[in-house]
Short mmCIF file of C-alpha atoms in Angstrom, two decimals:
data_model
loop_
_atom_site.label_atom_id
_atom_site.label_comp_id
_atom_site.label_asym_id
_atom_site.label_seq_id
_atom_site.Cartn_x
_atom_site.Cartn_y
_atom_site.Cartn_z
CA MET A 1 55.86 -62.00 49.29
CA ALA A 2 54.02 -58.57 48.54
CA HIS A 3 51.79 -58.14 45.24
CA ALA A 4 51.02 -54.77 43.10
CA VAL A 5 47.94 -53.24 44.02
CA LYS A 6 46.30 -50.20 42.90
CA GLY A 7 48.17 -47.20 44.48
CA ASN A 8 51.28 -48.50 44.71
CA LYS A 9 54.23 -46.83 43.03
CA VAL A 10 56.02 -49.43 40.86
CA GLN A 11 59.33 -49.62 38.93
CA VAL A 12 58.76 -52.17 35.82
CA SER A 13 60.68 -53.01 32.46
CA TYR A 14 59.11 -53.48 29.41
CA THR A 15 59.26 -54.05 25.76
CA GLY A 16 55.95 -53.05 23.64
CA ARG A 17 55.50 -54.97 20.06
CA LEU A 18 52.72 -54.64 17.37
CA GLU A 19 50.85 -57.52 15.90
CA ASP A 20 53.84 -58.08 13.24
CA GLY A 21 56.41 -58.18 16.53
CA THR A 22 57.71 -54.73 15.51
CA VAL A 23 59.17 -52.92 18.81
CA PHE A 24 57.64 -49.85 19.11
CA ASP A 25 58.84 -49.23 22.71
CA ALA A 26 61.03 -50.43 25.22
CA SER A 27 62.45 -49.55 28.44
CA GLU A 28 65.97 -51.06 27.46
CA GLU A 29 67.90 -50.84 24.13
CA CYS A 30 66.96 -53.84 21.79
CA ASP A 31 67.59 -54.37 18.12
CA GLY A 32 65.19 -52.44 15.82
CA CYS A 33 64.25 -49.76 17.84
CA ASP A 34 65.12 -46.54 19.21
CA CYS A 35 64.00 -46.72 22.63
CA GLY A 36 66.27 -47.43 26.31
CA SER A 37 64.37 -44.66 28.25
CA GLY A 38 64.99 -46.61 31.69
CA PRO A 39 62.63 -48.41 33.91
CA LEU A 40 59.16 -47.25 34.26
CA GLU A 41 58.00 -45.58 37.35
CA PHE A 42 54.18 -45.02 38.33
CA ILE A 43 51.49 -45.29 40.29
CA ILE A 44 49.01 -48.30 39.65
CA GLY A 45 45.46 -46.87 38.81
CA ASP A 46 46.51 -42.81 38.12
CA GLY A 47 45.78 -42.76 34.47
CA SER A 48 49.41 -42.10 33.28
CA VAL A 49 49.56 -45.54 31.27
CA ILE A 50 47.13 -47.19 29.42
CA PRO A 51 44.43 -49.14 31.07
CA GLY A 52 45.62 -52.62 29.86
CA PHE A 53 49.05 -51.85 31.13
CA ASP A 54 48.02 -51.04 34.78
CA ALA A 55 45.67 -54.13 34.92
CA ALA A 56 48.48 -56.34 33.50
CA VAL A 57 50.79 -55.13 36.54
CA ILE A 58 48.11 -55.52 39.08
CA GLY A 59 48.99 -59.01 41.18
CA MET A 60 52.57 -59.00 40.07
CA SER A 61 55.44 -59.86 42.79
CA PRO A 62 58.94 -57.88 42.01
CA GLY A 63 61.07 -60.11 39.90
CA GLU A 64 57.89 -61.44 38.18
CA LYS A 65 57.70 -61.47 34.17
CA LYS A 66 54.65 -61.77 31.98
CA THR A 67 53.21 -61.10 28.59
CA VAL A 68 49.81 -59.37 27.93
CA VAL A 69 48.04 -58.94 24.81
CA ILE A 70 45.91 -55.53 25.40
CA PRO A 71 43.32 -55.09 23.29
CA VAL A 72 42.47 -51.59 21.25
CA ASP A 73 40.26 -50.74 23.52
CA ASP A 74 42.33 -51.07 26.85
CA ALA A 75 45.07 -49.66 24.91
CA TYR A 76 45.04 -46.25 22.84
CA GLY A 77 41.34 -46.89 21.63
CA PRO A 78 40.09 -47.17 17.99
CA HIS A 79 41.16 -44.93 15.37
CA LEU A 80 38.65 -42.43 15.04
CA GLU A 81 37.52 -40.66 11.51
CA GLU A 82 36.49 -37.79 13.37
CA LEU A 83 39.73 -36.95 14.73
CA ILE A 84 40.83 -36.66 11.23
CA ALA A 85 40.52 -33.27 9.58
CA GLU A 86 41.48 -31.38 6.35
CA ILE A 87 42.25 -27.61 6.39
CA GLU A 88 42.64 -24.71 3.70
CA ARG A 89 46.23 -24.10 3.65
CA LYS A 90 45.33 -20.40 3.98
CA ASN A 91 44.77 -21.49 7.61
CA ILE A 92 48.26 -22.26 8.32
CA PRO A 93 51.10 -19.48 9.12
CA GLU A 94 52.93 -18.17 6.44
CA GLY A 95 56.14 -19.94 5.12
CA MET A 96 55.15 -23.25 6.98
CA ASN A 97 55.61 -26.07 4.57
CA PRO A 98 54.46 -29.45 5.78
CA GLU A 99 54.82 -32.82 4.40
CA PRO A 100 53.35 -36.10 4.84
CA GLY A 101 54.23 -37.70 7.90
CA GLN A 102 55.78 -34.58 9.88
CA HIS A 103 54.31 -34.28 13.34
CA LEU A 104 52.96 -31.03 14.43
CA GLU A 105 51.21 -29.08 17.24
CA VAL A 106 47.78 -27.49 16.87
CA VAL A 107 46.54 -24.98 19.07
CA HIS A 108 42.58 -25.59 19.76
CA GLU A 109 40.71 -22.39 20.05
CA GLN A 110 40.66 -22.70 23.68
CA GLY A 111 44.58 -22.73 23.77
CA GLN A 112 45.19 -26.62 24.43
CA THR A 113 47.76 -27.59 22.02
CA PHE A 114 47.83 -31.25 21.19
CA PRO A 115 49.58 -33.29 18.34
CA VAL A 116 48.92 -34.43 14.79
CA VAL A 117 50.35 -35.94 11.99
CA VAL A 118 50.10 -34.63 8.59
CA LEU A 119 48.38 -37.15 6.01
CA GLU A 120 48.19 -35.34 2.91
CA VAL A 121 49.12 -31.93 1.45
CA THR A 122 47.53 -30.38 -1.66
CA PRO A 123 47.94 -27.36 -3.28
CA GLU A 124 44.82 -26.36 -1.25
CA THR A 125 44.32 -28.43 1.56
CA ILE A 126 46.17 -30.11 4.26
CA THR A 127 44.74 -32.99 6.23
CA LEU A 128 46.09 -33.95 9.75
CA ASP A 129 45.24 -36.70 11.78
CA ALA A 130 44.88 -35.94 15.79
CA ASN A 131 44.78 -39.69 16.65
CA HIS A 132 47.22 -41.27 18.95
CA PRO A 133 49.54 -43.12 16.64
CA LEU A 134 48.87 -46.50 17.93
CA ALA A 135 45.59 -46.11 18.22
CA GLY A 136 43.14 -48.96 16.55
CA ARG A 137 46.17 -51.22 17.16
CA GLU A 138 46.26 -54.29 19.70
CA LEU A 139 49.60 -54.14 21.93
CA THR A 140 51.81 -56.70 23.28
CA PHE A 141 53.92 -55.79 25.94
CA ASP A 142 56.46 -57.86 28.02
CA ILE A 143 56.86 -56.95 31.74
CA ARG A 144 58.99 -56.88 34.27
CA LEU A 145 57.90 -55.68 38.02
CA ASP A 146 61.39 -54.61 39.13
CA ALA A 147 60.56 -53.18 42.35
CA LEU A 148 57.64 -51.93 44.44
CA LEU A 149 58.26 -48.46 45.67
#
């Protein structure tokens, strides 16, 4: 039977959980998550998934299932304090009223956009976090290799 290798296009079904068992993403609908996007297709090694997920699929055969724990460095990396910034309210668009927990897109000086989360709002400043929401977290995935495409 064929095994998945770097460069293969694969289709996998998965459930991703945090350390406390909370499901943060799944390819199929499950209790307690707003997921169910269907099987994931990607090319092993093309950088479209986190390194630990890529590595977990290598060597699997179609129909095989496994559970892997992906450490922070092979997931979304550590939570970096330098990606948290406090900006003055005068630097945000007029009429915008951000609230803690709100997701926004910021336009960088070079014109690139990137997502941020509002951490804190005061009358003078807004604190934004550009870390990935799963940065600093160890992730557990239940993976099933559905097919080599």
